[in-house]
Coordinates of C-alpha atoms in Angstrom, one line a residue:
M1 CA -47.0 -27.2 3.3
A2 CA -44.7 -24.5 3.5
K3 CA -41.8 -24.1 1.1
V4 CA -38.2 -25.0 2.4
V5 CA -35.8 -22.4 1.1
S6 CA -32.0 -23.1 1.0
V7 CA -30.2 -20.5 3.0
N8 CA -27.2 -20.8 0.8
S9 CA -29.4 -20.5 -2.4
S10 CA -31.0 -17.3 -1.1
K11 CA -27.7 -15.5 -0.3
S12 CA -27.0 -12.6 -2.3
T13 CA -23.6 -12.0 -4.1
K14 CA -22.8 -9.3 -1.4
T15 CA -23.5 -11.8 1.4
R16 CA -21.4 -14.4 -0.1
R17 CA -18.5 -11.9 -0.3
E18 CA -19.0 -10.8 3.4
T19 CA -19.0 -14.5 4.4
A20 CA -15.5 -15.0 2.4
V21 CA -14.2 -12.0 4.0
Q22 CA -15.3 -13.1 7.5
G23 CA -13.8 -16.5 6.8
T24 CA -10.2 -14.9 6.5
N25 CA -10.8 -14.2 10.5
D26 CA -11.1 -17.8 11.4
S27 CA -7.9 -18.7 9.9
S28 CA -6.1 -15.5 11.0
I29 CA -7.0 -16.2 14.7
V30 CA -5.6 -19.7 14.4
S31 CA -2.5 -18.4 12.9
K32 CA -2.1 -15.6 15.7
W33 CA -2.7 -18.5 18.4
S34 CA 0.1 -20.6 16.8
T35 CA 2.5 -17.7 16.9
A36 CA 1.8 -16.7 20.2
S37 CA 2.1 -20.5 21.5
C38 CA 5.5 -20.4 19.9
G39 CA 6.8 -17.5 21.9
Y40 CA 6.8 -14.8 19.3
F41 CA 4.6 -12.7 21.6
D42 CA 2.3 -13.1 24.7
D43 CA -1.4 -13.6 24.5
S44 CA -3.1 -16.1 26.7
F45 CA -6.6 -15.0 25.4
L46 CA -6.4 -16.2 21.7
Q47 CA -7.2 -19.7 22.8
H48 CA -10.8 -18.8 23.7
F49 CA -11.6 -17.5 20.2
I50 CA -10.4 -20.9 18.2
S51 CA -12.2 -24.1 18.0
K52 CA -9.5 -26.1 16.8
K53 CA -5.5 -25.7 17.3
S54 CA -3.4 -25.9 14.5
R55 CA 0.4 -25.1 14.3
R56 CA 1.5 -23.1 11.3
A57 CA 4.9 -22.9 9.8
P58 CA 7.7 -20.6 10.9
L59 CA 7.3 -18.4 7.7
I60 CA 3.6 -17.6 8.8
H61 CA 4.6 -17.1 12.3
R62 CA 7.2 -14.2 11.3
G63 CA 4.2 -12.7 9.2
Y64 CA 1.8 -12.6 12.0
Y65 CA 4.5 -11.6 14.7
I66 CA 5.6 -8.5 12.6
R67 CA 2.1 -7.1 12.3
A68 CA 1.2 -7.8 15.9
K69 CA 4.6 -6.1 17.0
A70 CA 3.7 -3.1 14.8
F71 CA 0.3 -2.7 16.3
D72 CA 1.5 -3.0 19.8
R73 CA 4.2 -0.2 19.0
I74 CA 1.5 2.0 17.9
I75 CA -1.1 1.2 20.8
R76 CA 1.7 1.8 23.4
N77 CA 3.0 4.9 21.9
F78 CA -0.3 6.3 21.6
F79 CA -1.1 5.6 25.2
K80 CA 2.3 7.3 26.3
I81 CA 1.4 10.5 24.4
F82 CA -2.0 10.7 25.6
E83 CA -1.1 9.4 29.3
D84 CA -3.2 11.8 31.2
A85 CA -6.1 12.2 28.9
K86 CA -9.4 10.0 28.4
K87 CA -8.8 8.0 25.5
Q88 CA -10.5 5.8 22.9
V89 CA -9.5 2.9 20.6
I90 CA -11.6 1.8 17.8
S91 CA -10.7 -1.5 16.2
L92 CA -12.2 -1.6 12.7
G93 CA -13.0 -5.2 11.5
T94 CA -11.8 -6.7 14.4
G95 CA -12.9 -10.1 13.9
F96 CA -11.6 -12.4 17.0
D97 CA -8.7 -10.1 17.8
S98 CA -8.1 -10.2 21.6
T99 CA -6.4 -7.0 22.0
Y100 CA -8.7 -5.5 24.4
F101 CA -8.4 -8.6 26.8
R102 CA -4.8 -8.6 26.5
L103 CA -4.3 -4.7 27.5
K104 CA -7.0 -5.2 30.3
G105 CA -5.3 -8.0 31.7
A106 CA -2.0 -6.3 31.7
G107 CA -3.6 -3.1 33.2
L108 CA -3.0 -0.8 30.4
L109 CA -6.7 0.5 29.7
K110 CA -6.6 3.3 32.3
D111 CA -9.1 6.0 31.2
T112 CA -9.5 4.0 28.0
V113 CA -12.7 2.6 26.3
V114 CA -12.1 0.2 23.4
Y115 CA -14.7 -0.2 20.8
E116 CA -14.5 -3.4 18.4
I117 CA -16.5 -3.1 15.1
D118 CA -17.3 -5.8 12.6
F119 CA -19.9 -7.5 10.5
P120 CA -23.3 -8.4 12.8
D121 CA -23.0 -12.1 12.5
L122 CA -19.3 -12.2 13.4
V123 CA -19.5 -10.1 16.4
R124 CA -22.6 -12.1 17.4
R125 CA -20.3 -15.2 17.4
K126 CA -17.7 -13.2 19.3
R127 CA -20.2 -12.3 22.1
L128 CA -21.1 -15.7 22.5
L129 CA -17.6 -16.7 22.9
I130 CA -16.9 -14.1 25.6
E131 CA -19.9 -14.8 27.5
N132 CA -19.2 -18.7 27.4
S133 CA -15.6 -17.9 28.7
P134 CA -15.2 -17.3 32.5
E135 CA -11.8 -15.8 32.0
L136 CA -13.0 -13.6 29.5
A137 CA -16.2 -12.7 31.0
N138 CA -14.7 -11.8 34.3
L139 CA -12.7 -9.1 32.5
I140 CA -15.7 -7.2 31.2
K141 CA -18.3 -5.3 33.4
K142 CA -21.5 -5.4 31.5
R143 CA -23.9 -2.2 32.3
D144 CA -27.2 -2.8 33.9
I145 CA -29.1 -1.1 31.1
P146 CA -29.6 -3.3 28.0
P147 CA -28.1 -2.0 24.9
S148 CA -30.2 0.9 22.9
S149 CA -29.5 -0.4 19.7
P150 CA -29.6 -3.7 17.9
H151 CA -26.2 -3.1 16.4
I152 CA -24.6 -3.2 20.1
E153 CA -23.8 -6.7 21.0
L154 CA -21.9 -5.9 24.2
S155 CA -22.1 -2.6 26.2
C156 CA -19.5 -2.4 29.2
T157 CA -17.9 0.3 31.1
D158 CA -14.6 0.2 28.8
Y159 CA -15.6 -2.2 26.0
Q160 CA -18.2 -2.0 23.3
L161 CA -18.9 -4.4 20.7
L162 CA -20.6 -3.2 17.5
G163 CA -22.1 -5.2 14.4
V164 CA -21.9 -2.6 11.8
D165 CA -20.9 -2.8 8.1
L166 CA -18.2 -0.4 7.9
T167 CA -19.6 0.9 4.4
Q168 CA -22.5 2.2 6.2
L169 CA -21.0 5.3 8.0
N170 CA -24.3 7.1 9.1
T171 CA -25.3 3.7 10.8
L172 CA -21.7 3.4 12.3
E173 CA -21.5 7.0 13.6
A174 CA -25.2 6.5 15.2
A175 CA -24.1 3.3 16.9
L176 CA -21.1 4.9 18.4
K177 CA -23.1 7.9 19.7
M178 CA -25.5 5.6 21.5
C179 CA -22.4 3.8 23.0
G180 CA -21.3 7.3 24.5
I181 CA -18.4 8.0 22.3
S182 CA -16.7 11.3 22.5
F183 CA -15.6 12.7 19.0
E184 CA -13.2 15.3 21.1
C185 CA -11.2 12.8 22.9
P186 CA -7.9 11.3 21.5
T187 CA -9.2 8.3 19.4
L188 CA -7.0 5.8 17.8
L189 CA -8.4 3.9 15.0
L190 CA -6.9 0.5 14.0
S191 CA -7.3 -1.4 10.7
E192 CA -5.5 -4.6 10.1
C193 CA -5.9 -5.8 6.6
V194 CA -9.7 -4.7 6.4
M195 CA -9.9 -1.7 4.2
T196 CA -8.1 -3.7 1.4
Y197 CA -11.4 -5.9 0.9
M198 CA -13.5 -2.9 0.6
T199 CA -13.9 -0.8 -2.8
R200 CA -11.8 2.1 -3.2
R201 CA -14.8 4.6 -2.7
C202 CA -16.0 3.0 0.4
S203 CA -12.5 2.7 2.0
T204 CA -11.6 6.2 1.2
E205 CA -14.9 7.5 2.6
L206 CA -14.2 5.6 5.8
V207 CA -10.6 7.4 6.1
K208 CA -12.3 10.8 5.2
W209 CA -15.0 10.3 7.6
A210 CA -12.6 9.3 10.4
A211 CA -10.5 12.5 9.6
E212 CA -13.6 14.8 9.7
T213 CA -15.1 13.3 12.9
F214 CA -12.4 13.0 15.4
E215 CA -10.9 16.0 16.7
H216 CA -7.6 14.3 17.8
G217 CA -7.8 11.2 15.6
V218 CA -5.0 8.8 14.9
F219 CA -5.0 6.0 12.4
G220 CA -3.1 3.0 12.3
M221 CA -3.3 0.6 9.3
Y222 CA -1.6 -2.6 8.1
E223 CA -2.1 -3.6 4.6
Q224 CA -0.7 -5.1 1.2
M225 CA 0.9 -3.3 -1.5
H226 CA 3.0 -3.7 -4.8
P227 CA 0.4 -5.6 -6.5
N228 CA 2.1 -5.8 -10.2
D229 CA 5.3 -7.8 -9.6
A230 CA 5.4 -11.6 -9.5
F231 CA 4.9 -12.0 -5.9
G232 CA 1.9 -9.3 -6.1
L233 CA 0.1 -11.0 -8.6
F234 CA 0.4 -14.2 -6.9
M235 CA -1.0 -12.6 -3.6
Q236 CA -3.8 -11.3 -5.5
A237 CA -4.6 -14.5 -7.3
H238 CA -4.6 -16.2 -3.7
F239 CA -7.1 -13.9 -2.1
H240 CA -9.4 -14.1 -5.3
S241 CA -9.3 -17.8 -5.3
I242 CA -10.7 -17.7 -1.5
G243 CA -13.5 -15.3 -2.4
S244 CA -12.1 -12.2 -0.8
P245 CA -10.3 -10.4 -3.4
L246 CA -7.9 -7.2 -2.5
K247 CA -10.1 -4.5 -3.9
C248 CA -8.0 -1.4 -3.0
I249 CA -4.3 -2.6 -3.9
N250 CA -4.4 -1.7 -7.4
S251 CA -5.6 1.9 -6.6
F252 CA -3.1 2.4 -3.9
P253 CA -0.1 0.2 -4.9
N254 CA 2.7 1.7 -2.9
L255 CA 3.7 3.9 0.1
K256 CA 3.5 7.3 -1.7
S257 CA 0.2 6.6 -2.9
Q258 CA -1.1 5.6 0.6
N259 CA 0.6 8.6 2.0
D260 CA -1.1 10.8 -0.3
R261 CA -4.4 9.0 0.2
F262 CA -4.5 10.1 3.8
L263 CA -3.3 13.5 3.4
N264 CA -5.9 14.1 0.7
A265 CA -8.5 12.9 2.9
G266 CA -8.0 15.5 5.6
W267 CA -5.2 13.9 7.7
T268 CA -2.4 16.5 8.5
H269 CA 0.4 14.0 9.1
C270 CA 1.1 10.5 7.9
E271 CA 4.1 8.0 8.1
C272 CA 4.4 4.5 6.5
V273 CA 7.1 2.0 6.0
D274 CA 7.3 -1.4 4.8
M275 CA 7.7 -4.2 7.4
N276 CA 11.5 -5.0 6.2
T277 CA 12.1 -1.3 7.3
F278 CA 10.1 -1.8 10.4
Y279 CA 11.8 -5.0 11.4
Y280 CA 15.4 -3.9 10.5
D281 CA 15.0 -0.4 11.5
C282 CA 12.6 0.0 14.1
L283 CA 13.1 -3.1 16.3
E284 CA 15.8 -3.5 18.7
R285 CA 18.9 -5.9 18.0
T286 CA 18.1 -8.0 21.0
E287 CA 14.3 -8.3 19.9
R288 CA 15.2 -9.6 16.5
C289 CA 17.9 -12.0 18.0
R290 CA 15.1 -13.5 20.4
V291 CA 12.7 -13.8 17.5
E292 CA 15.3 -15.6 15.4
S293 CA 16.1 -18.1 17.9
L294 CA 12.6 -19.3 18.4
E295 CA 12.5 -21.7 15.7
T296 CA 14.7 -23.2 12.8
F297 CA 14.3 -21.1 9.8
D298 CA 15.8 -20.7 6.5
E299 CA 13.3 -19.1 4.1
Y300 CA 14.9 -15.7 4.4
E301 CA 14.3 -14.7 0.7
E302 CA 10.6 -15.4 0.8
L303 CA 10.3 -13.4 4.2
N304 CA 12.1 -10.4 2.9
L305 CA 9.8 -10.6 -0.2
K306 CA 6.8 -10.8 1.9
Y307 CA 7.8 -8.1 4.2
S308 CA 8.2 -5.8 1.3
H309 CA 4.8 -6.6 0.1
Y310 CA 2.8 -5.1 3.6
F311 CA 3.3 -1.9 5.0
I312 CA 2.5 -0.2 8.5
L313 CA 0.8 3.4 8.3
T314 CA 0.0 5.9 11.0
A315 CA -1.8 9.1 10.1
S316 CA -3.2 11.8 12.7
T317 CA -5.4 15.0 12.5
V318 CA -3.0 16.8 14.9
N319 CA 0.9 17.1 15.4
L320 CA 2.0 14.3 17.8
G321 CA 5.5 15.6 18.2
Q322 CA 6.9 12.2 17.7
S323 CA 6.6 9.0 15.6
L324 CA 4.4 6.1 16.6
I325 CA 6.2 3.6 14.5
K326 CA 9.6 4.5 15.5
N327 CA 10.2 4.7 19.3
D328 CA 11.3 8.0 20.6
Q329 CA 11.9 9.6 17.3
S330 CA 10.4 13.0 16.0
L331 CA 8.1 12.8 13.2
L332 CA 10.0 14.1 10.1
K333 CA 8.6 14.6 6.6
V334 CA 9.9 11.8 4.3
D335 CA 9.8 12.2 0.6
L336 CA 8.5 8.7 -0.7
P337 CA 9.5 7.5 -4.3
E338 CA 6.8 7.1 -6.7
E339 CA 7.8 3.3 -7.2
F340 CA 10.9 1.3 -7.0
T341 CA 13.1 1.4 -10.0
D342 CA 15.3 -0.9 -11.3
V343 CA 19.0 -0.3 -11.7
V344 CA 20.1 -3.4 -13.4
T345 CA 19.1 -4.4 -17.1
V346 CA 17.9 -7.8 -17.5
S347 CA 16.3 -10.0 -20.2
R348 CA 12.8 -11.5 -19.8
L349 CA 12.6 -15.1 -20.3
P350 CA 9.5 -16.0 -22.4
E351 CA 6.1 -15.5 -20.7
A352 CA 5.1 -19.4 -20.7
D353 CA 8.6 -20.3 -19.1
Q354 CA 8.4 -21.0 -15.4
S355 CA 12.0 -21.9 -14.8
V356 CA 13.1 -18.9 -12.7
R357 CA 10.1 -19.0 -10.4
R358 CA 12.1 -20.3 -7.6
F359 CA 14.4 -19.4 -4.9
G360 CA 17.4 -20.9 -2.9
H361 CA 18.5 -22.8 -6.2
S362 CA 21.8 -22.8 -7.7
S363 CA 22.7 -22.6 -11.6
S364 CA 26.2 -23.4 -13.3
L365 CA 27.1 -22.6 -16.8
V366 CA 28.2 -25.6 -19.1
G367 CA 30.1 -25.3 -22.3
N368 CA 29.1 -21.7 -22.8
C369 CA 26.0 -22.9 -24.4
F370 CA 23.7 -24.2 -21.4
A371 CA 22.8 -23.4 -17.9
I372 CA 21.8 -26.5 -15.3
T373 CA 19.6 -25.1 -12.4
S374 CA 19.1 -27.5 -9.7
G375 CA 17.0 -27.4 -6.4
G376 CA 15.4 -24.7 -5.1
F377 CA 11.8 -23.7 -3.6
G378 CA 9.1 -23.3 -6.2
E379 CA 6.0 -24.6 -7.5
T380 CA 4.6 -27.8 -9.2
D381 CA 1.2 -28.4 -10.1
G382 CA -0.1 -25.6 -7.9
R383 CA 1.9 -27.0 -4.9
H384 CA 5.0 -25.2 -3.2
Q385 CA 7.7 -27.4 -2.4
R386 CA 11.4 -28.0 -2.8
L387 CA 12.0 -28.8 -6.4
A388 CA 12.8 -32.5 -7.4
E389 CA 14.0 -31.7 -11.0
L390 CA 17.0 -30.3 -12.8
T391 CA 16.3 -27.5 -15.5
V392 CA 18.5 -27.2 -18.6
T393 CA 18.4 -23.7 -20.1
D394 CA 19.5 -23.1 -23.8
L395 CA 21.2 -19.8 -23.6
S396 CA 20.7 -19.2 -27.3
S397 CA 16.9 -19.4 -27.3
L398 CA 16.3 -19.0 -23.6
K399 CA 14.2 -22.0 -23.7
S400 CA 14.1 -24.4 -20.7
Y401 CA 13.8 -28.2 -20.2
H402 CA 12.4 -29.5 -17.0
V403 CA 13.6 -32.9 -16.2
S404 CA 11.8 -34.5 -13.2
C405 CA 14.2 -36.5 -11.1
G406 CA 12.1 -38.2 -8.4
V407 CA 14.7 -40.2 -6.7
A408 CA 14.3 -40.1 -2.9
D409 CA 17.5 -41.7 -2.0
M410 CA 19.6 -39.0 -4.2
Q411 CA 18.4 -36.1 -2.2
I412 CA 17.7 -34.0 -5.4
P413 CA 15.2 -31.6 -3.9
R414 CA 17.6 -29.4 -1.9
M415 CA 18.1 -25.7 -1.0
H416 CA 21.0 -23.1 -0.5
H417 CA 23.4 -25.7 -2.0
S418 CA 26.4 -24.9 -4.5
S419 CA 27.0 -26.2 -7.9
T420 CA 30.3 -26.0 -9.9
T421 CA 31.0 -27.3 -13.3
L422 CA 34.5 -28.7 -14.3
S423 CA 36.2 -28.4 -17.5
N424 CA 35.0 -31.7 -18.6
G425 CA 31.3 -30.6 -18.3
A426 CA 30.4 -32.4 -15.1
T427 CA 28.5 -30.3 -12.7
I428 CA 29.1 -31.2 -9.0
L429 CA 26.4 -30.3 -6.3
I430 CA 27.4 -29.8 -2.9
A431 CA 25.7 -29.9 0.4
G432 CA 22.6 -27.8 1.1
R433 CA 19.5 -28.8 3.1
Q434 CA 16.1 -30.5 2.1
S435 CA 14.3 -28.9 5.2
P436 CA 15.2 -26.8 8.1
Y437 CA 15.6 -30.1 9.9
F438 CA 17.7 -32.3 7.4
M439 CA 21.1 -31.4 6.0
C440 CA 22.3 -33.0 2.7
N441 CA 25.1 -35.4 3.1
I442 CA 25.2 -36.6 -0.5
M443 CA 27.5 -35.1 -3.3
L444 CA 25.9 -35.4 -6.8
K445 CA 27.6 -35.3 -10.1
V446 CA 25.5 -34.2 -13.3
T447 CA 26.5 -34.9 -16.6
L448 CA 24.6 -33.3 -19.5
Q449 CA 24.7 -35.2 -22.8
I450 CA 23.4 -33.6 -26.1
T451 CA 22.2 -36.1 -28.7
E452 CA 24.1 -36.6 -32.2
N453 CA 20.9 -35.2 -34.3
C454 CA 21.2 -31.8 -33.0
D455 CA 22.3 -28.8 -35.2
A456 CA 26.2 -28.4 -35.3
S457 CA 27.7 -25.3 -33.7
S458 CA 30.8 -24.0 -32.1
G459 CA 29.3 -24.0 -28.4
F460 CA 29.0 -27.3 -26.5
Q461 CA 31.6 -30.0 -26.1
N462 CA 30.7 -33.3 -24.4
G463 CA 32.9 -36.1 -26.1
H464 CA 31.2 -35.5 -29.2
N465 CA 31.2 -33.1 -32.2
S466 CA 30.7 -29.5 -31.2
L467 CA 26.8 -29.3 -30.7
T468 CA 24.2 -26.7 -30.0
S469 CA 20.4 -26.9 -28.8
P470 CA 17.7 -27.0 -31.0
S471 CA 15.0 -24.3 -30.9
A472 CA 12.3 -27.0 -29.8
Q473 CA 9.5 -26.1 -27.4
S474 CA 10.1 -26.5 -23.7
V475 CA 9.3 -30.1 -22.3
K476 CA 6.1 -30.0 -19.9
R477 CA 6.9 -30.9 -16.3
V478 CA 6.0 -34.2 -15.2
S479 CA 4.1 -34.7 -11.8
L480 CA 6.0 -36.2 -8.9
P481 CA 4.8 -38.0 -5.8
Q482 CA 4.1 -35.4 -3.4
E483 CA 4.5 -37.3 -0.2
N484 CA 8.3 -37.1 -0.2
F485 CA 8.5 -33.1 -0.4
N486 CA 7.1 -31.0 2.3
S487 CA 5.2 -27.7 1.5
E488 CA 6.6 -24.6 2.8
D489 CA 3.4 -24.1 4.7
D490 CA 3.5 -27.5 6.2
V491 CA 4.9 -28.2 9.7
I492 CA 7.6 -30.4 9.4
S493 CA 8.0 -33.0 12.1
Q494 CA 10.4 -35.4 10.7
S495 CA 13.5 -35.9 12.5
H496 CA 17.1 -36.0 11.1
S497 CA 17.5 -39.7 11.7
D498 CA 14.1 -40.4 10.0
N499 CA 15.5 -38.9 6.7
K500 CA 19.1 -39.5 6.9
I501 CA 20.5 -41.8 4.2
S502 CA 22.5 -44.9 5.6
S503 CA 25.8 -45.9 4.3
Q504 CA 23.9 -49.3 3.3
S505 CA 21.5 -47.7 1.3
L506 CA 24.0 -45.7 -0.6
E507 CA 26.0 -49.0 -1.2
S508 CA 22.8 -50.8 -2.3
H509 CA 21.5 -48.8 -5.0
N510 CA 23.1 -48.0 -8.6
L511 CA 24.8 -44.6 -7.6
S512 CA 23.7 -43.5 -11.2
K513 CA 20.5 -42.6 -12.9
T514 CA 19.8 -41.4 -16.5
F515 CA 16.9 -39.3 -17.5
D516 CA 16.0 -38.7 -21.0
F517 CA 14.7 -35.4 -22.3
K518 CA 14.0 -33.5 -25.4
L519 CA 18.0 -32.5 -25.9
G520 CA 19.3 -35.8 -25.1
E521 CA 20.3 -37.3 -21.6
L522 CA 21.0 -36.0 -18.1
T523 CA 22.9 -38.4 -15.7
I524 CA 23.0 -38.0 -12.0
E525 CA 25.6 -39.8 -10.1
V526 CA 26.1 -40.1 -6.3
V527 CA 30.0 -39.2 -5.5
E528 CA 31.6 -41.5 -3.1
Q529 CA 33.4 -38.9 -0.8
K530 CA 36.7 -39.8 0.8
G531 CA 39.1 -38.1 3.0
S532 CA 38.3 -35.3 5.4
V533 CA 34.7 -35.0 4.3
P534 CA 33.2 -31.5 5.3
R535 CA 30.6 -31.1 7.7
E536 CA 27.1 -30.8 6.5
R537 CA 26.2 -27.2 5.5
W538 CA 24.1 -24.9 3.8
R539 CA 24.7 -21.0 2.3
H540 CA 28.3 -22.2 1.4
A541 CA 30.4 -21.2 -1.5
S542 CA 32.4 -23.3 -3.8
V543 CA 34.5 -22.6 -6.9
V544 CA 36.6 -24.3 -9.3
V545 CA 40.2 -23.5 -9.2
M546 CA 43.6 -24.8 -10.4
H547 CA 45.7 -26.2 -7.3
E548 CA 48.9 -27.6 -7.5
G549 CA 48.6 -28.0 -11.2
E550 CA 45.3 -29.8 -11.0
E551 CA 41.7 -28.7 -11.5
K552 CA 39.9 -28.9 -8.1
I553 CA 37.1 -27.5 -6.1
F554 CA 37.5 -25.0 -3.3
L555 CA 34.8 -25.0 -0.6
F556 CA 34.4 -22.1 2.0
G557 CA 32.0 -21.4 5.1
G558 CA 28.2 -21.8 5.2
K559 CA 26.2 -22.5 8.2
T560 CA 25.3 -25.8 10.2
K561 CA 21.9 -27.0 11.0
S562 CA 22.0 -25.3 14.2
G563 CA 22.8 -21.9 12.4
E564 CA 26.5 -21.8 13.5
V565 CA 28.5 -20.1 11.0
L566 CA 31.5 -21.9 9.5
Q567 CA 34.9 -20.5 8.8
D568 CA 36.5 -23.8 7.5
C569 CA 37.9 -24.3 4.1
F570 CA 38.4 -27.6 1.8
I571 CA 40.0 -28.7 -1.6
F572 CA 38.1 -31.4 -3.3
N573 CA 39.9 -33.6 -5.9
P574 CA 37.4 -34.7 -8.4
V575 CA 39.7 -37.6 -9.9
K576 CA 40.3 -39.3 -6.6
N577 CA 36.8 -38.0 -5.1
T578 CA 39.0 -36.7 -2.0
W579 CA 38.6 -34.0 0.4
N580 CA 41.7 -32.2 2.3
E581 CA 41.0 -29.7 4.9
E582 CA 43.4 -26.8 4.8
D583 CA 45.5 -26.0 7.8
I584 CA 43.6 -23.7 10.0
G585 CA 46.7 -21.5 10.5
A586 CA 47.3 -21.2 6.6
R587 CA 43.7 -20.7 5.9
W588 CA 43.6 -17.0 4.8
A589 CA 46.8 -17.6 2.8
V590 CA 45.1 -20.4 0.9
V591 CA 41.9 -18.3 0.7
E592 CA 44.1 -15.4 -0.9
K593 CA 45.9 -17.6 -3.2
M594 CA 42.5 -19.2 -4.5
A595 CA 41.1 -15.9 -5.0
T596 CA 43.9 -14.6 -6.9
T597 CA 43.9 -17.7 -9.1
F598 CA 40.2 -17.3 -9.6
I599 CA 40.3 -13.8 -10.5
S600 CA 43.2 -14.3 -13.1
Q601 CA 41.3 -17.1 -14.6
H602 CA 37.8 -15.4 -15.1
L603 CA 38.4 -11.6 -15.0
Y604 CA 41.7 -11.3 -17.3

């Protein structure tokens, strides 16, 4: 009997790596479909390349939107420059991208031939999907003559689908010649997160080969950069964990190194910008407003961080006379910095401490000795979520103690709220949001109590003797139930009414919870708000001030759930738990008075 050999066991390491890289295509095409289905861009052909539809989070949509917009800009500007000439577009590592069908359906491929290249197994799957879809098959015109090479999966009048490993340049060039490619025609080569999975040597040889081969060559590339900061290290770890490590990112870590890479490889002109620059400087305001109105979104910090770690690049072997990235602008030489440099001196927390790995949180100083950090978005046990914990940081040792507070009715996991500390040491948490769909309507009072057995010092007052924190080690986080807190990448479908705390619920529970931790106790109380309670809001500001001879909290501005910008202001009396809205006619006089009081108290 013949021996049965497992396919998986016979796979080489190289084959497994190729399979992992191809796997990124299946996830990417679903994300592209989800982005298009939400109205970020038009592409009805993506649905033919996915087997299971899945809606992605708004943050993912923004990422796929910007890369699609950048490539569309480059392609259209390339077509405009060479409007009256025969043209070629080569998509390197194309995957299941539908650019050809989108452009063909829009009538934009006049005098243009599109070549798509990827691993043989992947393009074979793509060919079958095309042939089994009447809508796709009707857009291509197959030649009567069968392909002259096993590397050519489809050969049509204006569309060629090739299965070739991009590291095998001799095979690639031979297959292109069999397809009838012209090395003299204006040719646009596109690489969308492709060469970063190749080794430095192989990817640079590909860049050099393209510059030497095409007389009127243009290159467009979208990839990652900045590998060595916190986000970059996390990004590298993610791709490594799924079996497709970013092999080139450390060799070409920034815009200048990418620019030099192309110029040194034979390209005569090069332009590259990060995606923050592209979004804010290269897109029209009306387009940005359209995109920002499509979905409720509040992860601006993470989006800006993500955009800063991706770039779009164009290079050419001839002088095009204008930028392909920026509409109707001449291509000027720009001196790129070696790397961004810090202008603020900071102290680094201990390497093992994770308390600062979050955003959208709020911190307050207590007794000039401790900082209490509440809320924010970060990581717990490998899961990204809004944090249901309070962190107490000893400012003398910079050690942090993470106090898990898994009380669902108190709305502890929140973002973009404010926290202010009164003279008696009580910290007040005001408003914020638990998700883009649910605003916080509970005010919390947090009281830190240090135990008597701590060493004495002159720093902290809390109804006891002057106390200081010990130099004990940080407390390990305690795992929390995950079902109550949505991951940033999950689609949040809960309605406001599903999450809102009823008045009966507030009256029924204790309104106060105490948590023990290494330094002592942390008490959280729900504050019963009275008077003219402010509207639910986020991204507002609050500060402790002296008003009419009493210590109060001044609240100003913020945004509503729908994104409306608020300009109202309120005064909160912490003794009576009463809110008063200031007269709208006297608002700015009150603001000026409060600001003057605050400045005099804190700066002089």
